[in-house]
XYZ file of C-alpha atoms in Angstrom:
782
model
C -8.160 15.463 29.606
C -6.982 19.061 30.054
C -3.612 17.816 31.311
C -3.069 15.804 28.115
C -3.861 18.797 25.922
C -1.482 20.915 28.023
C 1.336 18.364 27.578
C 0.674 18.213 23.828
C 0.880 21.990 23.548
C 4.046 22.085 25.671
C 5.785 19.449 23.538
C 4.787 21.195 20.308
C 6.070 24.532 21.681
C 9.394 23.014 22.722
C 9.896 21.246 19.400
C 9.130 24.306 17.282
C 10.978 26.864 19.400
C 13.935 24.803 20.612
C 14.991 22.596 17.713
C 14.494 25.069 14.863
C 16.783 27.831 16.150
C 19.610 25.269 16.476
C 19.573 24.641 12.704
C 22.014 26.446 10.392
C 20.761 28.752 7.687
C 19.411 27.163 4.519
C 21.120 27.281 1.163
C 19.137 30.217 -0.161
C 20.025 32.268 2.904
C 23.689 31.551 2.196
C 23.305 32.993 -1.305
C 23.869 29.687 -3.077
C 23.747 30.274 -6.835
C 25.885 27.472 -8.265
C 24.452 25.480 -11.190
C 25.056 21.823 -12.030
C 24.134 20.804 -15.564
C 24.940 18.207 -18.184
C 23.489 15.049 -19.720
C 22.641 11.529 -18.638
C 23.976 9.150 -21.296
C 23.795 5.482 -22.246
C 27.321 4.159 -21.639
C 27.134 1.996 -24.776
C 25.846 4.248 -27.548
C 26.230 7.620 -25.794
C 22.575 8.512 -26.503
C 20.684 10.588 -23.970
C 18.529 8.682 -21.484
C 15.080 10.287 -21.448
C 13.688 11.434 -18.108
C 16.464 10.029 -15.952
C 16.040 10.975 -12.277
C 18.820 12.800 -10.427
C 18.804 13.442 -6.691
C 21.066 14.855 -3.996
C 19.904 13.039 -0.802
C 21.874 15.286 1.538
C 19.774 18.357 0.656
C 16.574 16.664 -0.524
C 16.794 17.974 -4.112
C 15.690 15.953 -7.143
C 14.956 16.672 -10.796
C 14.187 14.846 -14.042
C 16.271 15.081 -17.190
C 14.382 15.978 -20.353
C 13.638 13.743 -23.345
C 17.241 14.104 -24.571
C 18.794 13.348 -21.189
C 19.688 16.998 -20.513
C 19.414 18.194 -16.903
C 19.999 21.424 -14.985
C 19.929 21.929 -11.193
C 20.122 25.509 -9.903
C 20.493 27.185 -6.510
C 23.288 24.961 -5.154
C 26.084 25.853 -2.781
C 29.679 25.196 -3.745
C 31.006 21.940 -2.321
C 31.112 18.165 -2.718
C 27.806 16.323 -3.266
C 26.838 12.662 -3.605
C 24.468 12.477 -6.587
C 22.253 9.472 -7.328
C 21.082 8.887 -10.903
C 18.430 6.306 -11.860
C 16.791 5.301 -15.106
C 14.484 2.440 -15.912
C 16.502 -0.471 -17.301
C 19.791 0.815 -15.846
C 21.749 0.066 -12.723
C 21.611 3.118 -10.400
C 24.770 5.239 -10.375
C 26.213 7.265 -7.496
C 28.899 9.873 -8.144
C 30.591 12.440 -5.941
C 30.805 15.751 -7.782
C 32.777 18.849 -6.776
C 30.605 21.880 -7.597
C 32.292 25.225 -8.090
C 30.160 27.924 -9.717
C 28.599 26.680 -12.956
C 29.671 23.028 -13.220
C 29.052 20.693 -16.151
C 29.060 16.944 -15.505
C 27.805 14.065 -17.660
C 26.590 10.833 -16.062
C 26.969 7.541 -17.928
C 24.692 4.626 -17.082
C 24.939 1.038 -18.259
C 21.666 0.334 -19.998
C 20.485 -3.282 -19.817
C 17.460 -2.810 -22.117
C 15.455 -4.269 -19.253
C 11.773 -4.646 -19.984
C 9.063 -2.312 -18.736
C 7.161 -4.816 -16.701
C 3.400 -4.735 -17.216
C 2.623 -4.590 -13.537
C 5.294 -2.144 -12.442
C 5.141 1.545 -11.754
C 8.434 2.906 -13.039
C 10.474 5.680 -11.498
C 9.176 9.185 -12.015
C 9.014 8.988 -15.800
C 6.248 10.845 -17.600
C 5.582 7.848 -19.868
C 4.396 5.660 -16.980
C 1.047 6.396 -15.299
C 0.645 9.534 -17.348
C -1.833 11.716 -15.508
C -2.254 9.268 -12.626
C -1.589 10.593 -9.148
C 0.713 8.194 -7.359
C 2.943 8.071 -4.297
C 5.745 5.861 -3.059
C 7.076 4.432 0.165
C 10.814 4.161 -0.391
C 13.267 2.053 1.569
C 13.847 4.774 4.149
C 10.123 5.240 4.816
C 9.638 1.489 5.143
C 12.538 1.314 7.595
C 10.777 3.860 9.808
C 7.667 1.636 9.778
C 9.526 -1.591 10.513
C 7.324 -4.127 12.267
C 4.072 -2.572 11.012
C 1.635 -4.187 8.627
C 1.444 -3.131 4.989
C -1.807 -1.246 5.659
C -0.219 0.676 8.560
C 2.730 1.641 6.357
C 0.486 2.860 3.547
C -1.694 4.902 5.922
C 1.108 7.487 6.098
C 0.416 8.440 2.450
C -2.130 11.243 1.874
C -5.354 9.793 0.488
C -4.682 6.366 2.001
C -6.445 5.287 5.185
C -6.858 1.960 6.947
C -9.950 -0.183 7.500
C -9.402 -2.129 10.714
C -10.922 -5.037 12.543
C -9.164 -4.624 15.852
C -5.406 -4.169 16.374
C -4.292 -7.175 14.301
C -6.144 -6.673 10.992
C -5.849 -3.762 8.575
C -6.662 -3.159 4.908
C -5.670 -0.123 2.814
C -8.368 2.399 1.853
C -7.599 4.622 -1.162
C -9.807 7.673 -1.708
C -12.550 6.102 0.396
C -12.491 2.689 -1.348
C -11.130 -0.600 0.010
C -11.410 -4.380 -0.219
C -12.069 -5.616 -3.748
C -11.850 -2.051 -5.081
C -8.132 -1.787 -4.273
C -5.928 -4.087 -6.312
C -2.711 -5.357 -4.743
C 0.167 -6.514 -6.935
C 2.639 -8.767 -5.149
C 5.856 -9.043 -7.171
C 3.861 -8.110 -10.268
C 1.114 -10.726 -9.683
C -2.487 -9.939 -8.710
C -2.783 -10.856 -5.039
C -5.678 -13.306 -4.548
C -6.213 -14.185 -0.892
C -9.919 -13.942 -0.029
C -9.592 -10.153 0.079
C -13.381 -9.793 0.065
C -13.523 -9.914 3.866
C -13.144 -6.675 5.777
C -11.027 -8.600 8.298
C -8.919 -10.385 5.667
C -5.629 -8.497 5.637
C -3.296 -8.853 2.621
C -1.260 -12.027 3.066
C 2.129 -10.766 1.987
C 5.414 -10.017 3.677
C 6.503 -6.344 3.496
C 10.115 -7.487 3.910
C 10.099 -8.932 0.368
C 10.331 -5.433 -1.119
C 12.000 -2.112 -0.376
C 9.546 0.082 -2.269
C 5.755 0.226 -2.454
C 3.904 2.369 -4.989
C 0.285 3.465 -4.656
C -1.551 4.505 -7.824
C -4.462 6.687 -6.703
C -6.655 6.519 -9.769
C -9.010 4.308 -11.763
C -6.508 1.946 -13.389
C -8.569 -0.868 -14.907
C -7.137 -0.364 -18.417
C -3.662 -1.450 -17.393
C -4.413 -3.669 -14.411
C -7.877 -5.118 -15.070
C -10.808 -5.424 -12.683
C -10.822 -4.328 -9.033
C -8.721 -1.185 -9.624
C -11.553 1.303 -9.003
C -9.915 2.953 -6.018
C -6.290 2.396 -6.923
C -3.441 -0.078 -7.007
C -0.921 -1.054 -4.331
C 2.280 -2.349 -5.914
C 5.010 -4.104 -3.934
C 7.815 -3.806 -6.447
C 10.280 -6.647 -7.064
C 13.817 -6.188 -5.826
C 16.343 -6.213 -8.657
C 18.587 -9.272 -8.514
C 22.393 -8.865 -8.482
C 24.097 -9.233 -11.854
C 27.686 -9.649 -10.729
C 29.423 -12.084 -8.388
C 29.666 -11.340 -4.682
C 27.530 -11.964 -1.601
C 25.485 -9.280 0.116
C 22.486 -9.077 2.402
C 21.015 -7.808 5.644
C 19.891 -8.864 9.098
C 17.173 -6.971 10.984
C 15.733 -7.262 14.480
C 12.603 -5.476 15.780
C 11.200 -5.075 19.289
C 7.710 -3.741 20.089
C 6.476 -2.770 23.549
C 2.732 -2.975 22.805
C 2.339 -6.707 22.422
C 5.649 -7.378 24.209
C 7.200 -9.036 21.225
C 8.974 -8.391 17.991
C 10.354 -9.944 14.865
C 13.048 -9.775 12.278
C 14.200 -10.776 8.858
C 17.281 -11.926 7.016
C 18.254 -11.610 3.365
C 21.125 -13.112 1.381
C 21.800 -12.521 -2.306
C 24.528 -12.756 -4.886
C 25.645 -13.297 -8.437
C 27.300 -16.300 -10.014
C 31.000 -16.208 -10.831
C 31.658 -16.378 -14.520
C 27.999 -15.887 -15.510
C 27.307 -12.173 -15.706
C 23.598 -11.424 -15.388
C 22.705 -14.473 -13.265
C 21.556 -13.637 -9.730
C 19.757 -15.190 -6.759
C 18.177 -14.157 -3.474
C 16.930 -15.877 -0.282
C 14.836 -14.122 2.361
C 13.003 -15.035 5.557
C 11.123 -13.188 8.289
C 8.989 -13.664 11.382
C 6.941 -11.799 13.989
C 5.647 -12.840 17.428
C 3.319 -10.645 19.519
C 1.078 -11.151 22.520
C -2.104 -9.275 23.414
C -2.189 -5.597 22.488
C -3.025 -3.007 25.125
C -5.439 -0.109 25.055
C -4.522 2.716 27.467
C -6.703 1.327 30.265
C -6.970 -2.427 29.642
C -5.712 -5.446 27.754
C -7.267 -6.148 24.352
C -7.649 -9.826 25.084
C -6.975 -12.426 22.407
C -5.198 -10.106 19.965
C -1.891 -11.960 19.685
C -0.180 -12.383 16.320
C 2.242 -14.855 14.711
C 3.728 -14.343 11.247
C 6.371 -16.176 9.257
C 7.518 -15.787 5.683
C 10.172 -16.943 3.258
C 10.991 -16.282 -0.374
C 13.502 -17.334 -3.003
C 14.228 -15.951 -6.450
C 16.631 -16.582 -9.297
C 16.990 -14.788 -12.596
C 19.145 -14.088 -15.605
C 19.178 -11.153 -17.973
C 21.296 -9.675 -20.696
C 20.674 -7.110 -23.417
C 18.218 -9.397 -25.212
C 16.761 -11.967 -22.782
C 15.510 -12.070 -19.244
C 14.132 -15.080 -17.380
C 13.271 -15.428 -13.711
C 11.449 -17.492 -11.119
C 10.140 -16.483 -7.715
C 8.527 -18.352 -4.804
C 7.160 -17.029 -1.527
C 5.402 -18.537 1.476
C 3.613 -16.499 4.114
C 1.750 -17.739 7.194
C -0.239 -15.805 9.763
C -2.096 -16.780 12.932
C -3.999 -14.046 14.724
C -6.544 -13.689 17.482
C -9.856 -11.892 17.082
C -10.754 -9.552 19.939
C -12.626 -11.742 22.407
C -14.905 -8.883 23.467
C -16.293 -8.637 19.916
C -18.273 -11.855 20.417
C -21.460 -11.267 22.355
C -23.761 -13.864 23.925
C -27.128 -12.129 23.799
C -28.950 -8.993 22.683
C -28.714 -7.311 26.072
C -24.947 -7.838 26.226
C -24.582 -6.436 22.722
C -26.406 -3.216 23.601
C -24.521 -2.926 26.880
C -21.156 -3.383 25.173
C -21.875 -0.619 22.673
C -23.305 1.792 25.243
C -20.908 1.180 28.162
C -17.671 1.841 26.263
C -15.914 -0.925 28.200
C -15.199 -4.441 26.857
C -17.229 -7.126 28.578
C -14.232 -9.483 28.470
C -10.788 -8.414 29.719
C -8.180 -10.943 30.873
C -4.533 -10.738 31.888
C -1.900 -10.321 29.192
C -0.932 -13.525 27.431
C 0.832 -14.754 24.315
C -1.760 -17.478 23.842
C -4.171 -17.222 20.916
C -7.563 -18.794 21.479
C -10.783 -18.868 19.489
C -11.975 -16.749 17.807
C -8.867 -16.791 15.636
C -7.609 -17.127 12.054
C -4.942 -19.325 10.449
C -3.805 -18.450 6.936
C -1.100 -19.724 4.590
C -0.367 -18.190 1.214
C 1.917 -19.542 -1.516
C 3.000 -17.648 -4.628
C 4.944 -19.010 -7.596
C 5.950 -16.696 -10.432
C 7.752 -17.372 -13.698
C 8.642 -14.663 -16.165
C 10.465 -14.411 -19.468
C 11.179 -11.434 -21.700
C 12.723 -11.015 -25.131
C 13.767 -7.851 -26.958
C 12.204 -8.293 -30.398
C 14.079 -5.221 -31.613
C 15.973 -2.248 -30.234
C 12.861 -0.616 -28.764
C 10.334 -3.439 -28.543
C 10.003 -6.196 -26.000
C 7.615 -9.031 -25.249
C 7.111 -10.240 -21.676
C 5.347 -13.448 -20.608
C 4.347 -13.882 -16.962
C 2.697 -16.801 -15.165
C 1.575 -16.845 -11.551
C 0.167 -19.544 -9.281
C -1.276 -18.846 -5.844
C -2.698 -21.115 -3.165
C -4.470 -19.539 -0.196
C -5.459 -21.773 2.720
C -7.690 -20.073 5.317
C -9.252 -21.392 8.521
C -11.355 -19.297 10.880
C -12.154 -20.667 14.330
C -15.155 -19.697 16.428
C -16.098 -20.365 20.048
C -18.244 -23.484 19.697
C -20.110 -25.831 21.989
C -19.529 -29.532 22.530
C -15.747 -29.384 22.363
C -15.763 -28.259 18.726
C -13.805 -25.037 19.201
C -10.732 -26.643 17.596
C -12.744 -27.389 14.446
C -12.727 -24.495 11.951
C -16.032 -22.723 11.355
C -14.752 -21.564 7.944
C -12.243 -23.613 5.947
C -11.485 -22.224 2.476
C -8.894 -23.262 -0.089
C -8.414 -20.866 -2.999
C -6.202 -21.572 -6.018
C -5.503 -19.004 -8.725
C -3.656 -19.193 -12.038
C -2.799 -15.960 -13.859
C -1.118 -15.480 -17.228
C -0.115 -12.293 -19.022
C 1.533 -11.512 -22.349
C 2.585 -7.918 -22.951
C 4.260 -6.346 -25.974
C 6.015 -3.050 -25.423
C 6.309 -1.335 -28.776
C 7.756 1.789 -30.332
C 5.858 3.185 -33.302
C 7.806 6.408 -33.493
C 9.096 9.364 -31.552
C 5.557 10.556 -30.877
C 3.863 7.223 -30.201
C 4.840 4.222 -28.116
C 3.139 2.027 -25.567
C 2.112 -1.512 -24.730
C -0.578 -4.013 -25.640
C -1.397 -7.285 -23.996
C -3.708 -10.118 -23.071
C -4.354 -11.567 -19.626
C -6.288 -14.436 -18.123
C -7.303 -15.718 -14.689
C -8.543 -19.149 -13.645
C -9.628 -19.523 -10.040
C -11.292 -22.165 -7.878
C -12.573 -21.824 -4.327
C -13.402 -24.899 -2.249
C -15.050 -25.191 1.152
C -13.089 -27.965 2.822
C -15.577 -30.440 4.375
C -15.684 -31.012 8.113
C -16.674 -27.662 9.586
C -20.150 -28.851 10.567
C -21.469 -25.399 9.603
C -23.195 -24.168 6.501
C -20.513 -22.368 4.379
C -20.474 -18.582 4.491
C -19.681 -18.469 0.760
C -20.221 -21.308 -1.763
C -17.773 -23.237 -3.911
C -17.123 -21.460 -7.176
C -15.047 -21.383 -10.341
C -14.037 -18.080 -11.899
C -12.583 -17.536 -15.367
C -11.701 -14.207 -16.897
C -9.843 -12.942 -19.930
C -9.032 -9.493 -21.212
C -7.160 -7.544 -23.878
C -5.808 -4.018 -23.574
C -3.796 -1.358 -25.335
C -2.184 1.673 -23.719
C -0.432 4.267 -25.884
C 1.721 7.247 -24.980
C 1.964 10.320 -27.175
C 4.920 12.628 -26.377
C 3.822 15.874 -27.985
C 6.886 17.815 -26.857
C 9.631 17.562 -24.237
C 7.169 19.035 -21.754
C 3.828 17.449 -22.707
C 2.844 13.814 -22.997
C -0.598 12.326 -23.512
C -1.856 8.818 -22.778
C -4.876 6.889 -23.995
C -6.008 3.306 -23.836
C -8.793 0.804 -23.501
C -9.545 -2.666 -22.205
C -12.269 -5.298 -22.670
C -12.681 -8.160 -20.215
C -15.102 -11.057 -19.743
C -15.680 -12.876 -16.449
C -17.506 -16.197 -16.051
C -18.621 -17.370 -12.631
C -19.869 -20.897 -11.884
C -21.446 -21.475 -8.448
C -22.188 -24.707 -6.590
C -24.244 -24.405 -3.386
C -27.008 -26.013 -1.398
C -30.209 -24.181 -0.596
C -31.767 -24.104 2.860
C -33.693 -27.239 1.762
C -30.412 -29.048 0.906
C -31.015 -28.851 -2.832
C -27.866 -28.448 -4.938
C -28.057 -25.496 -7.343
C -25.449 -24.356 -9.875
C -26.173 -20.787 -10.967
C -23.924 -19.106 -13.534
C -23.038 -15.472 -14.055
C -21.354 -13.699 -16.959
C -20.014 -10.172 -16.784
C -18.632 -8.247 -19.771
C -16.898 -4.988 -18.939
C -14.754 -2.368 -20.607
C -12.610 0.556 -19.517
C -11.117 3.644 -21.137
C -8.523 6.124 -19.953
C -7.058 9.411 -21.148
C -4.417 11.409 -19.337
C -1.758 14.054 -19.720
C 1.482 15.086 -18.062
C 2.612 18.683 -18.522
C 5.970 19.768 -17.161
C 5.200 23.468 -16.990
C 8.830 24.047 -16.052
C 11.552 22.093 -14.294
C 9.958 22.625 -10.901
C 6.253 22.398 -11.775
C 4.390 19.348 -13.062
C 0.689 19.122 -13.803
C -1.181 15.843 -14.371
C -4.755 14.970 -15.128
C -6.532 11.712 -15.851
C -10.082 10.661 -16.647
C -10.746 6.956 -16.648
C -13.456 4.381 -16.321
C -13.082 1.229 -14.264
C -15.154 -1.827 -13.424
C -15.523 -4.624 -10.911
C -17.759 -7.685 -11.205
C -19.433 -8.551 -7.894
C -17.535 -11.049 -5.777
C -19.138 -14.342 -4.804
C -19.322 -13.103 -1.213
C -21.490 -10.179 -2.319
C -23.752 -12.464 -4.316
C -24.155 -15.455 -1.996
C -22.923 -14.766 1.560
C -25.263 -16.217 4.158
C -24.404 -16.559 7.804
C -22.051 -15.479 10.529
C -18.712 -14.082 9.453
C -17.011 -14.549 12.784
C -13.871 -12.534 11.986
C -16.069 -9.507 11.336
C -18.332 -10.404 14.262
C -21.314 -9.900 11.954
C -23.951 -11.771 9.998
C -23.586 -11.042 6.266
C -26.132 -11.655 3.506
C -25.556 -11.450 -0.232
C -27.789 -10.616 -3.192
C -27.447 -12.792 -6.365
C -29.063 -10.052 -8.469
C -26.144 -7.639 -8.084
C -24.338 -6.534 -11.248
C -20.909 -5.038 -11.988
C -19.779 -1.778 -10.493
C -18.751 0.824 -13.065
C -16.936 3.992 -12.171
C -15.875 7.224 -13.830
C -13.017 8.897 -11.993
C -11.162 12.099 -12.689
C -7.983 13.278 -10.962
C -5.945 16.480 -11.148
C -2.474 16.478 -9.632
C -0.034 19.366 -9.175
C 3.559 18.853 -8.046
C 5.699 21.937 -7.640
C 8.836 23.325 -6.035
C 8.818 26.980 -5.064
C 11.360 29.448 -3.676
C 14.361 27.641 -5.173
C 13.161 24.317 -3.843
C 12.537 25.435 -0.252
C 8.778 24.873 -0.495
C 7.197 21.787 -2.073
C 3.522 21.229 -2.814
C 1.722 18.116 -4.023
C -2.032 18.570 -4.388
C -4.461 16.000 -5.762
C -8.162 16.654 -6.411
C -10.462 13.814 -7.427
C -14.052 12.827 -8.071
C -15.393 9.302 -8.561
C -18.934 8.412 -9.673
C -19.742 4.705 -9.213
C -22.826 3.023 -10.644
C -23.906 -0.125 -8.816
C -21.694 0.604 -5.799
C -21.913 -2.450 -3.509
C -21.511 -2.181 0.236
C -22.547 -3.806 3.494
C -25.458 -1.879 4.950
C -26.443 -2.434 8.603
C -29.773 -4.253 8.831
C -30.578 -4.794 12.493
C -29.459 -7.437 14.993
C -30.037 -11.204 15.021
C -29.787 -13.712 17.848
C -28.272 -17.079 16.846
C -27.235 -20.190 18.769
C -23.698 -18.739 18.731
C -24.702 -15.334 20.120
C -26.205 -12.025 19.082
C -24.622 -10.267 16.132
C -25.268 -7.213 13.977
C -26.633 -8.024 10.519
C -25.204 -6.509 7.328
C -26.842 -6.817 3.901
C -24.996 -6.363 0.603
C -26.827 -3.665 -1.366
C -26.082 -1.595 -4.482
C -26.492 2.133 -4.890
C -25.258 5.091 -6.903
C -22.280 6.633 -5.145
C -20.168 9.728 -5.603
C -16.856 10.195 -3.787
C -14.705 13.287 -3.997
C -11.903 14.837 -2.042
C -8.359 16.165 -1.886
C -4.898 15.010 -0.844
C -2.413 17.706 0.104
C 1.268 17.491 0.984
C 3.161 20.663 1.891
C 6.821 20.677 2.828
C 8.939 23.609 3.938
C 12.731 23.475 4.012
C 13.172 25.649 7.095
C 16.965 25.342 7.086
C 19.513 23.091 5.471
C 18.790 20.433 8.101
C 15.238 21.077 9.261
C 11.961 20.739 7.411
C 8.291 20.940 8.306
C 5.745 18.738 6.511
C 1.967 18.662 6.441
C -0.128 15.848 4.991
C -3.892 16.298 4.818
C -6.604 14.031 3.406
C -10.245 14.947 2.838
C -12.840 12.596 1.388
C -16.603 12.900 0.998
C -18.992 10.138 -0.025
C -22.651 10.473 -1.046
C -25.231 7.747 -1.529
C -27.094 9.313 -4.423
C -29.917 6.775 -4.429
C -30.728 7.302 -0.747
C -29.772 10.995 -0.842
C -27.579 10.598 2.231
C -23.936 10.382 3.213
C -22.183 7.151 2.296
C -21.671 4.658 5.097
C -18.134 4.071 6.430
C -16.261 6.886 4.699
C -13.012 7.976 6.417
C -13.003 11.169 8.444
C -10.756 14.122 7.669
C -7.202 13.811 8.912
C -4.068 15.920 8.993
C -0.518 15.192 10.102
C 2.283 17.639 10.832
C 5.888 16.503 11.113
C 9.057 18.353 12.046
C 12.079 16.522 10.629
C 15.588 17.412 11.776
C 18.677 15.965 10.063
C 21.644 15.938 12.425
C 25.254 16.459 11.301
C 27.764 13.616 11.541
C 28.495 12.621 15.135
C 31.728 10.685 15.154
C 31.146 7.707 12.896
C 27.370 8.088 13.084
C 25.804 9.664 10.004
C 22.415 10.139 8.313
C 20.987 10.825 11.761
C 17.386 12.011 11.727
C 14.902 12.973 14.443
C 11.233 13.724 13.790
C 8.158 14.649 15.797
C 4.653 14.095 14.435
C 1.205 15.351 15.342
C -1.791 13.576 13.779
C -5.385 14.724 14.150
C -8.314 12.644 12.930
C -11.583 14.520 13.023
C -14.925 13.058 14.010
C -16.848 11.759 11.015
C -20.070 13.723 11.232
C -21.155 12.993 7.643
C -22.971 9.705 8.207
C -26.363 8.231 7.304
C -28.831 9.207 10.012
C -29.953 6.342 12.244
C -28.146 3.638 10.269
C -25.122 2.726 12.373
C -25.221 0.779 15.639
C -23.310 3.482 17.522
C -22.447 7.150 17.152
C -19.123 7.924 15.459
C -16.151 8.314 17.817
C -14.915 11.813 18.563
C -11.907 13.671 17.221
C -8.567 12.398 18.480
C -5.004 13.712 18.479
C -1.903 11.490 18.547
C 1.734 12.485 18.975
C 4.728 10.480 17.831
C 8.519 10.564 17.828
C 11.128 8.755 15.760
C 14.906 8.759 15.412
C 17.458 6.822 13.390
C 21.157 6.862 12.519
C 23.682 4.758 10.623
C 27.383 4.028 10.962
C 29.948 1.819 9.263
C 30.591 -1.492 11.005
C 33.267 -3.691 9.566
C 32.625 -4.034 5.854
C 28.923 -3.226 6.282
C 26.548 -0.630 7.673
C 24.618 -0.568 10.941
C 21.258 1.200 11.244
C 19.556 1.793 14.583
C 16.167 3.432 14.981
C 13.179 3.850 17.237
C 9.623 5.048 16.885
C 7.041 5.966 19.511
C 3.380 5.862 18.453
C 0.584 7.403 20.540
C 3.204 9.027 22.746
C 0.745 10.243 25.410
C -1.152 6.928 25.565
C -4.314 8.653 24.383
C -7.622 6.817 24.625
C -9.487 6.905 21.303
C -11.542 4.940 18.816
C -11.383 5.213 15.042
C -14.480 5.366 12.871
C -12.822 3.011 10.360
C -12.322 0.278 12.974
C -15.223 -2.192 12.874
C -14.399 -3.236 16.446
C -14.852 0.314 17.760
C -18.216 -0.846 19.078
C -16.461 -3.038 21.647
C -13.086 -1.568 22.683
C -10.623 1.317 22.469
C -7.725 1.350 20.021
C -4.129 0.494 20.868
C -2.265 2.616 23.371
C 1.340 3.815 23.378
C 3.865 1.687 21.519
C 7.663 1.860 21.394
C 9.325 0.126 18.457
C 13.100 -0.327 18.278
C 14.864 -1.782 15.259
C 18.428 -2.594 14.309
C 19.637 -3.535 10.833
C 23.034 -4.642 9.583
C 23.659 -4.587 5.827
C 26.763 -6.021 4.222
C 28.188 -6.311 0.749
C 26.562 -4.227 -1.991
C 23.040 -4.477 -0.527
């Protein structure tokens, strides 16, 4: 143990005292006082484009233009810079500008009058998510996480953690909330894939997008139910508008699991039809058993495959598009999580060593899961006038899930759970402009959903058949009070009807019905104190009707290795959440801070509470009961970034969350522990034809969660752990395209640890060291 801490300290010392002195002085040290200013204009009517975003990637500087499109960037060195300008509804523009003293340069963007999609978080414009704290994973960040699941990618964002069920299953946790309290939007459609299960990971392919946005606030007004904790948005890729073929090929290798994956993408426009574009994409992943530092995590292999196709047309007035995706996953459930008797269960928890460890294999045996998910989306938009637009969106999803248990009598190949879920969603949104000081959107939405237990399992269903219908109306208005201050206010009303069909323990068919009527309100503000300081606040209510699983679960949920029991008397959760967010640049942009404070009071908070152990014919399992309580969660997300030199920066990301069960007057069960991550990022100069080279070292500490209900859990929380990581990447031209090569090492020292948010921590350690190598070739305009 002491040797590992010594190595950690030595590596940290070498990184901080060897790399940093090699870096040249930063811009401020060089006395850089040049100023770049001007306007961002619509190329057609020469009007200013409000709140356009301008960035200089080479030095990490970015600003927003004001309401008239005027911008000003100070503290620059003389020289040539590549400047990227983006604005919602416009194609991004890149220009190389020669800066000499005070330079004036106007950027002209072609504005397509593209609609503000209802389920899209726009670029950093004050009139979208006013007051809501949010964060993004851009294309570069997603590249660094190539091969990881969506939950693993998101866990790098402050305030976002991961709820795990072994090494193959992860779900995002936002400000201490997960599952049905975190809404996922896949290509603008509510993702519906049996997300009620703690071991049901989102069934979507991260390769279908190059940017993911996380809204860290109560967002039920705009997005409907389930957005108590926040919203995860995989944003649609914009289709090409002009002729020409482009795309990418990517390969990934991973040492832990001895496998890898890849994806391919091809896209283009149609000759002679400006505005018509198409895209084809496919991906796959193949992994064997994961490894903990001291043993194999048996039966944790993974298979994934996905494909998508999209086509669309748009001009200044119309846009129409269609999208289809298919995603399939087969994964093993840790064999050691299934116990045969009460004595073995206690021994497994107390010994710290899995009772079942076999040699590495690519085979996946029971217990396992097979899932297929289909998504069809159709969308049409029409500009009713110069500033108004109506958008109609329809989505269809089919989710086919089988879960296999270890069964007697040769029935292991028969699924223990076989669910088929179909969902239809429809939305109509009108974006309107009342005047300079009032504009927004109003809309209606509906959901029709059916869940069927496919006959033939030979086991009483964990959840019953049901039909769900919901409909809602909302309005969300923005009030620009000045170029620096904008307010937002809105409300939503939604009704949900739930029809159940199930048999009692006496084989009597019952058909209970539930109706839930909920509403939500929000008010927020965005105050640009000055160009480098932005202050946001939001207060909003949100709601979530109980899921069928919380009302009527009864039996063994094998993927969670637990017996779960519902309560049909549960009612809707209702929350009141407030957030305060401060973004600022200090010392001429050398120091950046992003601090979010939040508090969330939830009435009727539903969670699985441990309720003893039960011995069944399939083994001994812990019992969890769905209960409701009054909960209060509060905490802080902090990001600090120092520009040490022109090429080196130091970043800290820290997340703190506290959860109280107010009814029981105790700490809330299964709340993430405090965590902090430090990263030293070093951008290398061009080396021959290699450019954009970057090397980073990370140090992540997750502290022991000592704030737990006394005597409730089956085992004491795991201790504090410390993980080191390294990553590097570089690009170079290759033919008519670009080649990117990168690597990432996770858990560099192969540290043995267990995470409090891993439900399988009772049975085994977490994954050990992992080396991931990726290579990507992009060609054309992609």
